[in-house]
Amino acid sequence: MSQRQIIQVFEQYQKSRFQFVQTVSDLALRPQNIEILQNAGVMSLLRCLMLDVVPSIQQTAALALGRLADHSDDLAEAVVKEGILPQLVQSLALKNRFYKKAAAFVLRSVAKHSPELSQEVVASGGVDALVLCLEEFDPGVKEAAAWALGYIARHNASLSQSVVDAGAVPLLVLCLLEPEIALKRIAASTLSDISKHTPELAQTVVDAGAIAHLAQMILNPDAKLKRQVFSALSQISKHSVSLAEMVIEADIFPAAVACLKDPDDYVRKNVTTLMREVVKHTPELSQVIVNCGGMATVIDYLGECRGNLRLPGIMMLGYVAAHSENLAMAVILSKGVPQLALCLSEEHEHHIKAAIAWSIGQIGHHTPEHAKAVASSDLLVKLLELYMDASSSEDLQAKSKKALKSILQKCTYLPGLEPLLYDVPSNILKYVVCQFSKVLPNDSKARRLFVTSGGLKKVQEIDAEPGSPLQEYINAINSCFPEEIVRYYSPGYSEVLLKRLENYQPA
Amino acid sequence: MAEQLKIKSEVEEFKKEYFYRNSGAMTKAIKISEAQLNLRHIEPTTKATYFQAEENRQRDYQAANRIQSWFRASKVRAYLSHLHKKAIIIQRIWRGFTARARFRQMVKAAYFIMKMNFYEAMAVRIQQRWRGFFVRKHIHNYYARKSYLEGLSKKNELVRMELAELEELQKRERHCVEMVKEQTAKVYQAHRLHHLLSTKQCPGVFNSPFRPAPHEMEILLRQVKYQAPTRLDPRGRACLMGMLGPTAPSFPGTLGSPWIKTTGTCCSSKPILPPISSKKQQGLFRKPGEVWEQRMLCPDLTLRLQTSYTHLEEAQNQLQHKGTGSMLHHLRHSSNSFTQPAYAKSFR
């Protein structure tokens, strides 16, 4: 045969290989094809094709492998078992940028499924190779490498530590400064995943100067970038007071409050999460956020969103109110209590209701003023209902009981307390009656109201063991009123009177 | 009588003697010694007096002993009681002295304690007032708290208003951007569907005779100028549409060869700069020597002119002297209305 014919044979083979790889990678995009491909033994074939001479076939094979591993756990494990990882890691250092992108994609899809698979990736030297990729010029390669590192670091603290030990953090901070938005997003997301596990990791991220760069990106118009930036800042600030103070010193706060009006839901949720993580440490940090108007904006945000998105906002209100009495008053003045009442009536999930009950307890337990503000929105009745409801979870019941007790011990607002005399278990009734016994001796108008609204009647109907504190409170209440009225309202008085009538002889 | 008395006393004495004689232990001893010494032959009366004297001696000795011991004892007792009394006096005086001294000390101490209690009570009053003042002014300052809470409410209102405005602005911006996008898409469609424009003979699809007025697409078709199809791929075309404003139906005129060359890279969001035209020299440059001369050499700045101030009169006089009278007369009149043109030449 002539030379041209021989070469044609080779070209045909190359074309068919290329077509195969291309088709497999296109098929791998659909989940229904994956099992068929797996059964047909695509893994070993792709493994051989990754060692192919032609670079485009190598790249497409790697891409196909990545897509397959992405879809399911078993395929990712198969990738590891077949020993493809060391090959990939070696070639990451040598080949061109398209191959690097595809190889980083494979590593990412393997690492995302479980910590064990990520450990395999780390053990085969993948982390060092990916960090080398972060030093490349091409932004696509950097993005793929950063993404893979993010998925590895996401699982647990030791994997994050191995990522940090490979020196990834300064390179990631440099990636934050690049002009491409996608690269910034991925770098922010990876920094967030690294710093979420322990304070030491967060400190490493902060020492690399990440906070200043993240703070600059807050006013960027891209919504997904803002999500990742706020998530990163909240993961950093959640660990300790000093980290939270460093985040605040970056002057994000008046600007971040404006992001609460962003149309994207998750941006708002992440801003609220950041505020919650900062606020929970000390009263001074809460003061900073309250002073820049953050409280009012969060309360408005609670009115606009639904479901799980409300949870960080509710917890933030609870943490702020827990620190001191004037912060709790600030929450009340910013119209927090009616908003919480609304949330309580709208939400049905038990964990959200438990969070609302806890926050209300934190707001109301400081002084009688606060308890009055809570009681006047009829929240005491609702808390009682939550406590008494048999279908509430244990956590919800415990939290609502604790909140109710702590508010009742300070409540002197009698119209709010009166509904609580009816159908109440005795451990709560004790507190209610105790409060009445404290207020009634001093206030004559309250005594009159108590009689006319039927409260005195109800108190007489309570039977308590003699000598118990409940009986003492009832006696204290009875001693505030003249005997005739007490006798009049005591149960069975009409029978007593009728008996007297039977014995009476007209003169 | 007296004899009777005498006899009685003798009998008495005799009984006494007999009693004394026969009483006591001595009697037995004497009787024994009598028996031993055979003293029986001695006369009974001497015997009686001798025995009696013996007994008496013992008795008297003992009695004398007793009396003497009693006397000594009472002497000693008297002495002891004297001593005791004196000692008691001394002790009394001493105790009184120390007790009075102690009492004086106690009084001083009690006085001191009373004073101190008084001072402390006063100090407590001062401290109470001070602490109350300090706490109310600096720590639990009611007015500061009140003004803080008022300020906070105002700040909240302000922030809520500002954020509402911001949100409004952002919504409008987004709405604007969407409208622009929609309009450019319509213009693009109009370009593609230019062939559906209605003609005089045949009304187009968008200009049905049954409609009261033509459809907006028809109006757009009329506005858009037809452009010959160029070899642009769709991405480039879309970018071009995006770049130009919504009211730009006349862009075909600006299309030329430079645009076609840049289609490969114009898909990104970066703005495309106009191409750099060929290098032209920027201006008519002077030679360096001339410029240096201009800068370095100073002009002659004087008030003197090349021509003298009275130049015109002199010229007139000369003419007068040279020429005839009538012509000069005319010249003189007409020359007075001239302005002086000579000054421009004095500066280089």
XYZ file of C-alpha atoms in Angstrom, chain A residues 258 261 263 287 290-291 296-297 300 325 329-330 333-335, chain B residues 145 148-149 152-153 155-157 159-160 163 166-167 170 174:
30
model
C -28.276 48.122 51.610
C -32.850 45.004 49.515
C -33.686 41.017 44.639
C -24.678 47.910 69.287
C -28.277 48.296 65.739
C -26.853 51.807 65.416
C -35.110 47.807 61.233
C -34.009 46.385 57.902
C -38.645 44.428 57.263
C -32.146 45.380 78.483
C -35.910 47.772 74.144
C -34.321 48.741 70.836
C -39.012 49.979 69.387
C -38.050 48.824 65.920
C -41.388 46.980 65.827
C -31.182 56.047 77.223
C -30.721 57.007 72.419
C -33.961 55.151 71.877
C -32.647 54.981 67.161
C -36.274 55.218 66.079
C -32.470 56.423 62.418
C -34.582 53.376 61.698
C -37.127 55.537 59.906
C -32.792 53.926 56.960
C -36.124 52.426 55.978
C -33.593 51.726 51.481
C -32.800 52.570 46.782
C -34.969 49.596 46.057
C -32.860 49.575 41.442
C -33.712 46.806 36.011
